[in-house]
Coordinates of C-alpha atoms in Angstrom, one line a residue:
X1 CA 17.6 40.1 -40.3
X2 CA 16.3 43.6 -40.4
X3 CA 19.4 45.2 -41.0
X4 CA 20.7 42.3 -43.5
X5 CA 17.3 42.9 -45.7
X6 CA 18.3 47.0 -45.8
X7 CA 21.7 46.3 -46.7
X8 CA 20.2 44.3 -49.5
X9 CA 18.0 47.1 -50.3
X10 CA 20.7 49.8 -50.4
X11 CA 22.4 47.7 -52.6
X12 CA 20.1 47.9 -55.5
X13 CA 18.7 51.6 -54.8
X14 CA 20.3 54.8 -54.7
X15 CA 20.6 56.1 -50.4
X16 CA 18.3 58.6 -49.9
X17 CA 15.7 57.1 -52.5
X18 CA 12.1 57.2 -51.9
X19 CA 11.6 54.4 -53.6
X20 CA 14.1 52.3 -51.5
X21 CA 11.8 53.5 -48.7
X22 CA 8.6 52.0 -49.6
X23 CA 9.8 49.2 -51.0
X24 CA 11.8 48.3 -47.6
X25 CA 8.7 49.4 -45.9
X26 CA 6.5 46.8 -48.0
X27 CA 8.6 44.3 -47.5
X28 CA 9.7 44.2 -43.7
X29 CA 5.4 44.5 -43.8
X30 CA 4.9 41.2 -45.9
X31 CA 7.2 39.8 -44.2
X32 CA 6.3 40.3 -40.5
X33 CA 3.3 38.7 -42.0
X34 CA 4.4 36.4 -43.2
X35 CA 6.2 34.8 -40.0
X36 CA 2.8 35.6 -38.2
X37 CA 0.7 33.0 -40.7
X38 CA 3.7 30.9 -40.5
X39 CA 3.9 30.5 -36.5
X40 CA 0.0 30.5 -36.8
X41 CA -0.2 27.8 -39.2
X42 CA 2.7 25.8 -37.2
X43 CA 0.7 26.3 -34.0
X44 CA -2.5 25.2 -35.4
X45 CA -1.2 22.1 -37.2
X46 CA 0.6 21.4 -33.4
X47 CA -1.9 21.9 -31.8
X48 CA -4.8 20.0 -34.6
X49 CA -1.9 16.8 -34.7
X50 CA -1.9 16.9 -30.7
X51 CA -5.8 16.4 -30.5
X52 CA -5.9 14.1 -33.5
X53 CA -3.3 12.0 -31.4
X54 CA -5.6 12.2 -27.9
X55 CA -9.0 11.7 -30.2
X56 CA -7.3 8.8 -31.8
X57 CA -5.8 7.1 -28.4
X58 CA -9.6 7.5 -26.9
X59 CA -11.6 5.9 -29.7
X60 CA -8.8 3.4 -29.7
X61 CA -9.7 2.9 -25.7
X62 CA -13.0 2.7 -26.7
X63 CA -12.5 0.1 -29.0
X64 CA -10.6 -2.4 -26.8
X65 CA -13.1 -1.3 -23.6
X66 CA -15.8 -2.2 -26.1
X67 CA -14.3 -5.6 -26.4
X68 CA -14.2 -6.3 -22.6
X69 CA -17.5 -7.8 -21.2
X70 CA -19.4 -5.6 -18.5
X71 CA -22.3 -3.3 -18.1
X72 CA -23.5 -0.6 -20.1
X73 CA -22.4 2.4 -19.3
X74 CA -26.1 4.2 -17.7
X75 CA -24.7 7.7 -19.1
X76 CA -22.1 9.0 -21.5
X77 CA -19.8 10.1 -17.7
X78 CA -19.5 6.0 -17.1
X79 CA -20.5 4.4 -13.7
X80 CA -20.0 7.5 -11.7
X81 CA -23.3 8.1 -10.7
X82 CA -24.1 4.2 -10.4
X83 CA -20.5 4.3 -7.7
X84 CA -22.2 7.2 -5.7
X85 CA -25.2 4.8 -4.7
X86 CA -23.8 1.7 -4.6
X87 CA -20.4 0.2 -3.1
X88 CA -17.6 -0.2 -5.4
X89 CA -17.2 -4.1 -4.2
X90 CA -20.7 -5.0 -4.4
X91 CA -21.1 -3.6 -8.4
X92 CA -17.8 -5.8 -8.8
X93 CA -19.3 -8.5 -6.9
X94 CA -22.8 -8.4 -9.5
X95 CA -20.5 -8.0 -12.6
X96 CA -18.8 -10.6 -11.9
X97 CA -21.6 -12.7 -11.3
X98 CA -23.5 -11.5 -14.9
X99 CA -20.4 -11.3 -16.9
X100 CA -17.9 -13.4 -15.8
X101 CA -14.1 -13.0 -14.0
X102 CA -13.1 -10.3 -16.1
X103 CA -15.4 -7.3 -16.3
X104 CA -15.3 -3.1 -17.2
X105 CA -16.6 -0.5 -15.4
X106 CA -16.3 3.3 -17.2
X107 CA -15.4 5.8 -14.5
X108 CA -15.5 8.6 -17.6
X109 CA -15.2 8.8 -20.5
X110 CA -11.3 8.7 -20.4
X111 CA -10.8 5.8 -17.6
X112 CA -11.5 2.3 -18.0
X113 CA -11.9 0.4 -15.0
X114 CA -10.5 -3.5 -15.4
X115 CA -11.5 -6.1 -12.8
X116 CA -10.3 -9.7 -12.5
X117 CA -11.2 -12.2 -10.1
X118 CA -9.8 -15.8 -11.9
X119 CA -6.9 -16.3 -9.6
X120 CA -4.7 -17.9 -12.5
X121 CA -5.3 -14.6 -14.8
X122 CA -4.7 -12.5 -11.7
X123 CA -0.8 -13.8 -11.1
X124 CA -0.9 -13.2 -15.2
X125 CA -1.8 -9.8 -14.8
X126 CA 0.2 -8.8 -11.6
X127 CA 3.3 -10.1 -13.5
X128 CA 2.6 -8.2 -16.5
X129 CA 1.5 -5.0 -15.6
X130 CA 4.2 -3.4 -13.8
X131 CA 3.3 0.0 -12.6
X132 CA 1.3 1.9 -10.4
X133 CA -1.5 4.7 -11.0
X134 CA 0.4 7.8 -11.0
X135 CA -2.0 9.1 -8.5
X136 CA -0.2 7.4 -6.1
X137 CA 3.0 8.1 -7.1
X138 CA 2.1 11.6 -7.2
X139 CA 0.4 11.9 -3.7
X140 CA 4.0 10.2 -2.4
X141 CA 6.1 12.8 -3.9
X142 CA 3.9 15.2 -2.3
X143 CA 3.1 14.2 1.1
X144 CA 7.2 12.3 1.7
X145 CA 9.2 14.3 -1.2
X146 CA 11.4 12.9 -3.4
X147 CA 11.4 8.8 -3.3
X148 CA 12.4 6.5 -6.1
X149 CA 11.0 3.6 -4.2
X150 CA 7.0 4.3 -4.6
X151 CA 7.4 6.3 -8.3
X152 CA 4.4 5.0 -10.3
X153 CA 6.8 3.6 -13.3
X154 CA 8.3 0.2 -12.2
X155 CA 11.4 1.2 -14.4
X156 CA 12.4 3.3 -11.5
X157 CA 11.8 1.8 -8.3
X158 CA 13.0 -2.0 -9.6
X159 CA 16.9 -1.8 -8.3
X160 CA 15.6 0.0 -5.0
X161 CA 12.9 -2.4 -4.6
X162 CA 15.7 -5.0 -4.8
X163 CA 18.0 -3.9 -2.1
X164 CA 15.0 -2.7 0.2
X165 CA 14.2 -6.3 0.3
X166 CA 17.5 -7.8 0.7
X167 CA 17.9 -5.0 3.6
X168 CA 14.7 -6.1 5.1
X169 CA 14.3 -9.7 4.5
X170 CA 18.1 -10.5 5.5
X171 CA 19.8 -8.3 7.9
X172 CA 16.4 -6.8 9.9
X173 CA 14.9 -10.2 10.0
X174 CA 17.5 -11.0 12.0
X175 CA 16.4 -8.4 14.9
X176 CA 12.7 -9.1 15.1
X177 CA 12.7 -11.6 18.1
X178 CA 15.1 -9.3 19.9
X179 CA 12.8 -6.1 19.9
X180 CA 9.4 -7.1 20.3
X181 CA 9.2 -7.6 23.9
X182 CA 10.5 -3.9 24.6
X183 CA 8.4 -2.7 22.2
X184 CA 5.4 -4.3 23.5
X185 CA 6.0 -3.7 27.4
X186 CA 6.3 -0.1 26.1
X187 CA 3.0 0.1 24.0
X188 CA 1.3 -1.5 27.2
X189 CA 2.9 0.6 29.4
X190 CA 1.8 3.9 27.7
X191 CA -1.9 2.0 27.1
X192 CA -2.6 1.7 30.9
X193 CA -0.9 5.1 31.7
X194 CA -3.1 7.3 29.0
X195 CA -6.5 4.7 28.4
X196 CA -9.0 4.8 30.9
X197 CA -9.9 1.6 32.5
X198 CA -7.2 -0.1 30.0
X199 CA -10.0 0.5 27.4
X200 CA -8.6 1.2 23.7
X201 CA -9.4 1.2 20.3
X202 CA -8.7 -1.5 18.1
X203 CA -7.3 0.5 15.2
X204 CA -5.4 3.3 16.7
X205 CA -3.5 0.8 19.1
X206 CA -2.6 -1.7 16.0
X207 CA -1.4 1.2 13.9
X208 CA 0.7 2.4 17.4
X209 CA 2.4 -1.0 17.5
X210 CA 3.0 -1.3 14.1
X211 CA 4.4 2.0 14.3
X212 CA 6.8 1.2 17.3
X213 CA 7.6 -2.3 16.3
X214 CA 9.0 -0.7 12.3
X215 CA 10.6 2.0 14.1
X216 CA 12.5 0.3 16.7
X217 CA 13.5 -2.7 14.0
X218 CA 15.0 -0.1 11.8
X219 CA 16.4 2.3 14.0
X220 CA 17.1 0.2 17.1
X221 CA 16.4 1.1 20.8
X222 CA 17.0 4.6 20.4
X223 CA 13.7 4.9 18.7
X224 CA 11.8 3.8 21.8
X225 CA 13.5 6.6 23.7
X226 CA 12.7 9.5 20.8
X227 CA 10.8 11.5 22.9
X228 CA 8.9 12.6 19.9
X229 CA 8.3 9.8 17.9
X230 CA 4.6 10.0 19.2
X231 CA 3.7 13.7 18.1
X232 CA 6.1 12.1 14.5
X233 CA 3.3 8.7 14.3
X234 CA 0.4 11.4 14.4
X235 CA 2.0 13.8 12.1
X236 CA 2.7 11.2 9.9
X237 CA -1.0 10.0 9.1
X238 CA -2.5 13.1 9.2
X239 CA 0.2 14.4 6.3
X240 CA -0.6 10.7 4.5
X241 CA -4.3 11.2 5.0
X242 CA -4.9 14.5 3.2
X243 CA -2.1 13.4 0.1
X244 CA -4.3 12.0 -2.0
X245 CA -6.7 15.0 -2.0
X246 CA -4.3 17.4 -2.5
X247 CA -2.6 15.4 -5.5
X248 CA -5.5 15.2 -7.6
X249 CA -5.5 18.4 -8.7
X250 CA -3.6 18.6 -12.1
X251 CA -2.7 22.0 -11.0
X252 CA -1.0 22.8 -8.0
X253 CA -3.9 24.5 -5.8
X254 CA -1.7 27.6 -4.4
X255 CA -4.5 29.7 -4.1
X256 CA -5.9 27.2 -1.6
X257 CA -5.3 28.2 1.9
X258 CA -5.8 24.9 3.1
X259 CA -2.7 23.4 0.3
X260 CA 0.0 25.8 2.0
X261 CA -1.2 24.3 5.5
X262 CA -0.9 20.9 4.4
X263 CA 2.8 22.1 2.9
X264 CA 3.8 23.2 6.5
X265 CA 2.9 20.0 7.9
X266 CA 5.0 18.0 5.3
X267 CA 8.0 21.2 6.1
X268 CA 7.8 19.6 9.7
X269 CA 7.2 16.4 9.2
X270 CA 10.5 16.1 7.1
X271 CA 12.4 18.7 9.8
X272 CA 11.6 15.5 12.6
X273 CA 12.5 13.3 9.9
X274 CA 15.6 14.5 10.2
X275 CA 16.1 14.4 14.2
X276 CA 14.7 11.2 13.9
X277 CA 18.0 10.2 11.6
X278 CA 20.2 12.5 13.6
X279 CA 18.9 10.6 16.8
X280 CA 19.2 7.2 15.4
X281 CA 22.3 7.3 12.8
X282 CA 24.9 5.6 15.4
X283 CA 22.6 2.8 15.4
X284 CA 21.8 2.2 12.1
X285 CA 23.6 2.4 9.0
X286 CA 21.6 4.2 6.6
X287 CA 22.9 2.2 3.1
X288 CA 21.8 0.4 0.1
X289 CA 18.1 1.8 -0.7
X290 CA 18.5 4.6 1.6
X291 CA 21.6 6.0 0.7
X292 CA 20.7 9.0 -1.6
X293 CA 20.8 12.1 -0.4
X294 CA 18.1 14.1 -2.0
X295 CA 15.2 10.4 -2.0
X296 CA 17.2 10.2 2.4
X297 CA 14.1 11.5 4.0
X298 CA 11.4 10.5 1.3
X299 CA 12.4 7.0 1.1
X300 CA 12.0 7.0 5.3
X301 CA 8.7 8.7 5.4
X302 CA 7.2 6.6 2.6
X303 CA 8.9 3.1 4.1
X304 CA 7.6 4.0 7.7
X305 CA 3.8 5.0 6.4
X306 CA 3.5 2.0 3.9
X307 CA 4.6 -0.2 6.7
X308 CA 2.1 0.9 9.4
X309 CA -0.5 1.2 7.0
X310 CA 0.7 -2.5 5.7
X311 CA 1.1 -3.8 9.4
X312 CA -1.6 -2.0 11.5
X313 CA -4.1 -3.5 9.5
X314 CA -3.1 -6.7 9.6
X315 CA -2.3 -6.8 13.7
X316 CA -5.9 -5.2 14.0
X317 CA -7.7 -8.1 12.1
X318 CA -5.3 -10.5 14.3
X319 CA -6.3 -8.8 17.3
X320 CA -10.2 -8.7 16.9
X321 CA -10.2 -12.4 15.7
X322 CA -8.7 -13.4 18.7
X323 CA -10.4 -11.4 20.5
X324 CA -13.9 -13.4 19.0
X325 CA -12.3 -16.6 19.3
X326 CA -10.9 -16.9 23.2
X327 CA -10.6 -21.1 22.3
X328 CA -7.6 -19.9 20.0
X329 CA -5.8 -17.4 21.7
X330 CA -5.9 -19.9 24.5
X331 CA -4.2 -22.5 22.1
X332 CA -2.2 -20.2 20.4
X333 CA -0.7 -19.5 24.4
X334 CA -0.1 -22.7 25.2
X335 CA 1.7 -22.9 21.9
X336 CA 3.6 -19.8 22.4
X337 CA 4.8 -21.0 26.1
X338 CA 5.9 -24.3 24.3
X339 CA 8.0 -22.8 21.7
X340 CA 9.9 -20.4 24.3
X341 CA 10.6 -23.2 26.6
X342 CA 11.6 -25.5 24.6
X343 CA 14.0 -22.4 22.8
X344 CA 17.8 -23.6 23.5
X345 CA 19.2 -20.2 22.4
X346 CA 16.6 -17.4 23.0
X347 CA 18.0 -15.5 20.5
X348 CA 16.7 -17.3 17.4
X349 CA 13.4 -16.6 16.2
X350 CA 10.8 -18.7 17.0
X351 CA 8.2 -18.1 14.5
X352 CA 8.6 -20.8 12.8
X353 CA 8.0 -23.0 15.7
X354 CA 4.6 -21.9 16.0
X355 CA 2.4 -23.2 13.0
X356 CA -0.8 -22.3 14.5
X357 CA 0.1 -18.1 15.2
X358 CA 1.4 -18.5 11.7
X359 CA -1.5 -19.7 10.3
X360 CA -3.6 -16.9 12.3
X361 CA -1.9 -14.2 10.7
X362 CA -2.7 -15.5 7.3
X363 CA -6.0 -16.5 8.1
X364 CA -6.7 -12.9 9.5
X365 CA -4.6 -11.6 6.1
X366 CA -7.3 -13.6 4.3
X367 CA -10.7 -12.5 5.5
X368 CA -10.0 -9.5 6.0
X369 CA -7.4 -7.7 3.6
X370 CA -5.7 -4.5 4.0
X371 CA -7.7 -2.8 1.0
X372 CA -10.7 -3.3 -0.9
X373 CA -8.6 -3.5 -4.2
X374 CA -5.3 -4.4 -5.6
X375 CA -4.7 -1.8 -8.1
X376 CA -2.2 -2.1 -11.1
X377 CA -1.9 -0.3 -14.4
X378 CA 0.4 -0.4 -17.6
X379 CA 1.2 3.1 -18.7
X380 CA 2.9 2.6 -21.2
X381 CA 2.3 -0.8 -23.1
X382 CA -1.4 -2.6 -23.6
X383 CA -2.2 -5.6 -21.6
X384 CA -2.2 -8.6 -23.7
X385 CA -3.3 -11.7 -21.3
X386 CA -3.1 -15.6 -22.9
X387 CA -6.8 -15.8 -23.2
X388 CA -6.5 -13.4 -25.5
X389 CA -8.1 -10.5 -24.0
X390 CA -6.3 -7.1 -24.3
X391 CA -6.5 -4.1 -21.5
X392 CA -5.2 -0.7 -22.8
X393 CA -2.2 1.0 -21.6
X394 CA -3.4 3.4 -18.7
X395 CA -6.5 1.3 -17.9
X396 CA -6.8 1.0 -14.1
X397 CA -6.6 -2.6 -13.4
X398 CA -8.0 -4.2 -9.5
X399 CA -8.4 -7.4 -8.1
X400 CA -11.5 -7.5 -5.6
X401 CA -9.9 -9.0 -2.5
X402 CA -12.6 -9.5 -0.7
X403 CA -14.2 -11.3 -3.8
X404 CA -11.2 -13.9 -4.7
X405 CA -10.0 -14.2 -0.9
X406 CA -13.3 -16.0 -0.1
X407 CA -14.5 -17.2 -3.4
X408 CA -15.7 -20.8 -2.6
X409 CA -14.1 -22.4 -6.1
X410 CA -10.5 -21.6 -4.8
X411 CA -10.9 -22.0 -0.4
X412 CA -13.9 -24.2 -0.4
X413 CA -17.2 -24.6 1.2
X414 CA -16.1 -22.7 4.1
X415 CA -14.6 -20.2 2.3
X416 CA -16.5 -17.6 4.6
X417 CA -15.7 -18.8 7.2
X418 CA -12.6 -17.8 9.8
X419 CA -10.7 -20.8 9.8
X420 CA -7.0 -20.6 10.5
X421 CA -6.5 -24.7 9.9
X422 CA -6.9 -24.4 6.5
X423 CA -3.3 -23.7 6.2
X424 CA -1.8 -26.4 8.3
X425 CA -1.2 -30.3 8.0
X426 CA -1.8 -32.8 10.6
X427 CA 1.3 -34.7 11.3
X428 CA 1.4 -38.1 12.9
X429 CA 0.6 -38.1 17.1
X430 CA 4.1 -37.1 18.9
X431 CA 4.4 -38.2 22.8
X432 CA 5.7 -34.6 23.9
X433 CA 7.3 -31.9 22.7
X434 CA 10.5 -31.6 22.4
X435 CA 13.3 -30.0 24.5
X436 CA 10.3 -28.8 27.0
X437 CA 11.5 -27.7 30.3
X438 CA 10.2 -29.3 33.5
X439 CA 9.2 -26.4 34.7
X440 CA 6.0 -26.5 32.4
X441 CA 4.8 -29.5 34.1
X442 CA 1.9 -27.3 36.0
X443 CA 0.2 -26.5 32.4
X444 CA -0.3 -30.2 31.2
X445 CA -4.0 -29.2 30.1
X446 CA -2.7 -26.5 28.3
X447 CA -0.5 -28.8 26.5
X448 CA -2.3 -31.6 26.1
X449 CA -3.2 -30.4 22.9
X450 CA -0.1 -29.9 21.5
X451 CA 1.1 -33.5 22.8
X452 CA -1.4 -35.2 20.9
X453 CA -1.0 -33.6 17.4
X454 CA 1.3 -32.0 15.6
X455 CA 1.1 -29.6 12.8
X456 CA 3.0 -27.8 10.2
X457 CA 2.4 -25.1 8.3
X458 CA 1.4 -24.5 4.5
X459 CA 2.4 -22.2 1.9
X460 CA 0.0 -19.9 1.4
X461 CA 1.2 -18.6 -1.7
X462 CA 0.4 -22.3 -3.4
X463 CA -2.7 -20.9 -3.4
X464 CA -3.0 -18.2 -6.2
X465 CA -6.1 -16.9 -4.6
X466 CA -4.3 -15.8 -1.5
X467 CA -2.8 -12.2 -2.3
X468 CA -2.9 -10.4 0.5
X469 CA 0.8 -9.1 -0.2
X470 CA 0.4 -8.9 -3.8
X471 CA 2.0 -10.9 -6.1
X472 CA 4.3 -10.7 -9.5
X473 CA 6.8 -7.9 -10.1
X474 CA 5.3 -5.3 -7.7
X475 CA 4.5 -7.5 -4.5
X476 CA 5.2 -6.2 -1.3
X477 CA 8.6 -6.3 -0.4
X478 CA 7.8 -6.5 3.5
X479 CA 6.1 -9.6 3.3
X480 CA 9.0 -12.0 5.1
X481 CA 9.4 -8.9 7.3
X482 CA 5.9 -8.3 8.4
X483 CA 4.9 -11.8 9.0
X484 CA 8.0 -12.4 11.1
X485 CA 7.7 -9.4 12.8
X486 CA 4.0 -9.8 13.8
X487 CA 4.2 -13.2 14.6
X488 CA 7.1 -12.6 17.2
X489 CA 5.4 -9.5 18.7
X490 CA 2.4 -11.0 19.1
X491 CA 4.2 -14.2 20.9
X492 CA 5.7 -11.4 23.5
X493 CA 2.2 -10.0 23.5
X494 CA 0.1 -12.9 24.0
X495 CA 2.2 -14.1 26.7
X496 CA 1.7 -11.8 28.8
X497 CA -2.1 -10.3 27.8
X498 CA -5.1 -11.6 27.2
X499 CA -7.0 -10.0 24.5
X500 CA -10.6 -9.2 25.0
X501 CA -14.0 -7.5 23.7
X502 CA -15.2 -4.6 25.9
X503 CA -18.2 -6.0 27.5
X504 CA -19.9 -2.8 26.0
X505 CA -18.8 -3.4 22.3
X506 CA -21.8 -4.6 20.3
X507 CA -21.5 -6.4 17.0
X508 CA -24.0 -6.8 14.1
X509 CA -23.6 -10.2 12.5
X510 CA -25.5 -11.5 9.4
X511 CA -24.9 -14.7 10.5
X512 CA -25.0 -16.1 14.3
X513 CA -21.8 -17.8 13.7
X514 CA -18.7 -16.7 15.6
X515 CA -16.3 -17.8 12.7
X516 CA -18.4 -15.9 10.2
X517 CA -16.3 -13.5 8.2
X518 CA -19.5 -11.1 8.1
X519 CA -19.4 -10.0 11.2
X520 CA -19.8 -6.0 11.8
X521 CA -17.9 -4.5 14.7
X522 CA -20.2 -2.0 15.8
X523 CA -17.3 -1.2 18.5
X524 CA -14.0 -2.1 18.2
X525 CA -12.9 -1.1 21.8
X526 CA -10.7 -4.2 23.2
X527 CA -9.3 -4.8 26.9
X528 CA -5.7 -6.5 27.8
X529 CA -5.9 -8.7 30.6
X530 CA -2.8 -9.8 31.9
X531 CA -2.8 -13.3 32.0
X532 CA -2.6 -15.6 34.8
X533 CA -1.1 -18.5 33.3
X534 CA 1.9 -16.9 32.3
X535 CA 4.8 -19.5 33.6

């Protein structure tokens, strides 16, 4: 441009012309000026446009929060210093009992909180607002890598979520009653070996099984013979425990000593990742869901986590309710040595053959769910429900589990209460069961019981208020899986063991019921018996 204006210049004055010099001088000056105030001016109306838009998009949340019934905000920073004192649950709990089933809490200035406990509004919501907070889809990406199956936005995740349940619903299904009973004789063998006096804790040994039992269904017996897969289980947790911490900072922390730490731990967590596949690819086909090369490793570390995290909670409520309630296990026994005897082809699952585990495991899902909150958002779209009531886009939106999982108006008087019977129907007296071998003449008390009634199981799901698993376009895809699964390994499991309090674990229980839900496991350290009365 320079050298075009000069031309220009030279054009119109004489070479050599002092003239022509200051006036090229003047100019190129004005000019450079000029661009300055123009990029100035651009910049500033950017950058005045860009905080109008922000300004406008908050009074705007404002507006709609403002519409939403809940408490007053103590402080211009929200709730924040009301959540510091108080549980979360419990402020949901008096909300909800001051201003109805939909209520706001202000966790800043910027982030709305949403919560809903009418169970009808709740499958609304969870079918309408698609997507995750992009905390979470964040603290994934960090901790696994790359993985288009837990990506905040449903947009991206909705054909994987697809064939990940197909792949798990369909063709693994299939191999859940054939790998339990391995799986548990070698959690119980490594419990005895390592625990002393066959003492252990309820949560680490539920998240161990549920660790064996996912790995072995997806990557077949190989996986019990990894010789590493137990330095992999604790690496695994400890890389999922620190994620979220790490992922809320909006900047990547690298001058954080801890951060590149943390980084090394995901370098080698991904490095077993990949002797794991290595180790296991000639018996399993990795396809469908799995099959990308760059999500490979994410997809597996974020499948395996989610699925321990899903099914070690759930086998630890099973296992602590049956420990508190020896009457049931012993039922659910004589059930279990029923429904194996009188199995033709021992190769079919049985699950469905035992009603009463079945409705254990939902019953245990119930009371005590895996999470506090279910947690939804729209990011891009606002929330508009039937009644009327709109949520704006990026508002975090929960459902209080604890609250609409025992919430007398949907399960009743007894809605506190552990009570597995709520989800099965007496059937008409039956003179024995059928296809029962002989041999099991010698436990005719044990089966007395089942000779004389009958029962079959409900569908939970009939019940909107029973969302353990989710529900609507995001519910957990290993729901089929992880019922199946548990109920088969805990058929191997209770079978042989006998599940029991340690005589030293003390409880703290607002009510002296046994069935109460309320109860407070001071210690959750558990024996296994084997049992006697195994035929």
């Amino acid at each position: 441009m320079k050298h075009f204006l000069c031309f220009l210049f030279q054009a119109w004055n004489p070479p050599g012309s002092c003239e022509f010099s200051r006036e090229t001088s003047r100019f190129l000056r004005d000019y450079a000026l000029w661009e300055i105030n123009a990029f100035l001016w651009i910049s500033l109306i950017t950058i005045t446009c860009f905080l109008t838009h922000k300004l406008f998009k908050l009074f705007k949340l404002w507006n709609q929060g403002s519409k939403i019934p809940g408490p007053p905000s103590p402080s211009f920073y929200g709730h924040f210093s009301t959540l510091s004192k108080q549980n979360l649950t419990e402020l949901l709990s008096d909300s909800h009992g001051e201003y109805g089933s939909i209520v706001k809490l202000w966790l800043s200035p910027k982030q709305l909180l949403v919560s809903i406990k009418e169970p009808e509004v709740i499958r609304e919501m969870l079918w309408k607002a698609k997507d995750k907070l992009p905390l979470t889809g964040k603290a994934f990406d960090l901790a696994f890598g790359q993985s288009t199956l837990f990506a905040s936005s449903f947009d991206k995740v909705e054909k994987r979520r697809e064939s990940l349940a197909s792949e798990l619903n369909v063709k693994l299904l299939d191999r859940t009653n054939l790998i339990p009973t391995r799986a548990v004789d070698r959690i119980m063998s490594e419990l005895h070996q390592n625990m002393p006096k066959g003492r252990v804790d309820c949560r680490m040994v539920s998240q161990h099984m549920a660790f064996t039992l996912l790995g072995a269904t997806i990557f077949g017996d190989t996986f019990l013979a990894w010789s590493k897969a137990n330095i992999y289980e604790e690496l695994l947790m400890m890389v999922a425990k620190d994620a979220c911490f790490w992922a809320s900072y909006s900047v990547t922390p690298f001058w954080e000593r801890g951060f590149w730490r943390y980084r090394r731990l995901c370098t080698k967590l991904k490095c077993l990742t990949q002797d794991l596949v290595q180790q296991c690819s000639k018996n399993y086909k990795f396809n469908g869901h799995l099959n990308v090369r760059d999500e490979l490793y994410g997809n597996l570390m974020g499948m395996l986590f989610h699925g321990c995290l899903t099914m070690g909670g759930l086998i630890s409520n099973m296992l602590m309710m049956l420990a508190t309630h020896p009457e049931l296990q012993r039922k659910i026994h004589s059930e279990i040595i029923v429904a194996w005897k009188g199995s033709e082809d021992k190769d079919q699952p049985i699950a469905e053959k035992m009603p009463l585990l079945l409705a254990t495991i939902y019953e245990s899902a119930r009371v005590m769910p895996a999470g506090p909150l279910l947690q939804r958002c729209s990011l891009q779209h606002d929330l508009r429900l039937k009644s009327g009531l709109i949520v704006p886009a990026g508002a975090i939106v929960v459902v209080p589990m604890q609250l609409v999982q025992t919430d007398d108006s949907s399960w009743g008087n007894d809605a506190g209460k552990f009570n597995p019977y709520r989800f099965l129907s007496k059937t008409e007296k039956i003179s024995a069961p059928l296809n029962v071998d002989t041999s099991i003449a010698g436990h005719a008390e044990e089966l007395k019981d089942q000779r004389q009634s009958s029962f079959i199981l409900n569908d939970p799901n009939e019940n909107a208020a029973f969302l353990p698993f989710g529900a609507g376009s995001r519910s957990c895809v290993y729901q089929k899986f992880v019922i199946q699964g548990i109920a088969t390994l805990f058929a191997s499991l209770l079978e042989q063991y006998e599940v029991r309090l340690n005589p030293g674990s003390k409880t703290n229980s607002k009510l002296s019921s046994a069935d109460s839900i309320s109860q407070d496991f001071l210690s959750s350290e558990l024996v296994f018996v084997r049992t006697n009365r195994k035929s």
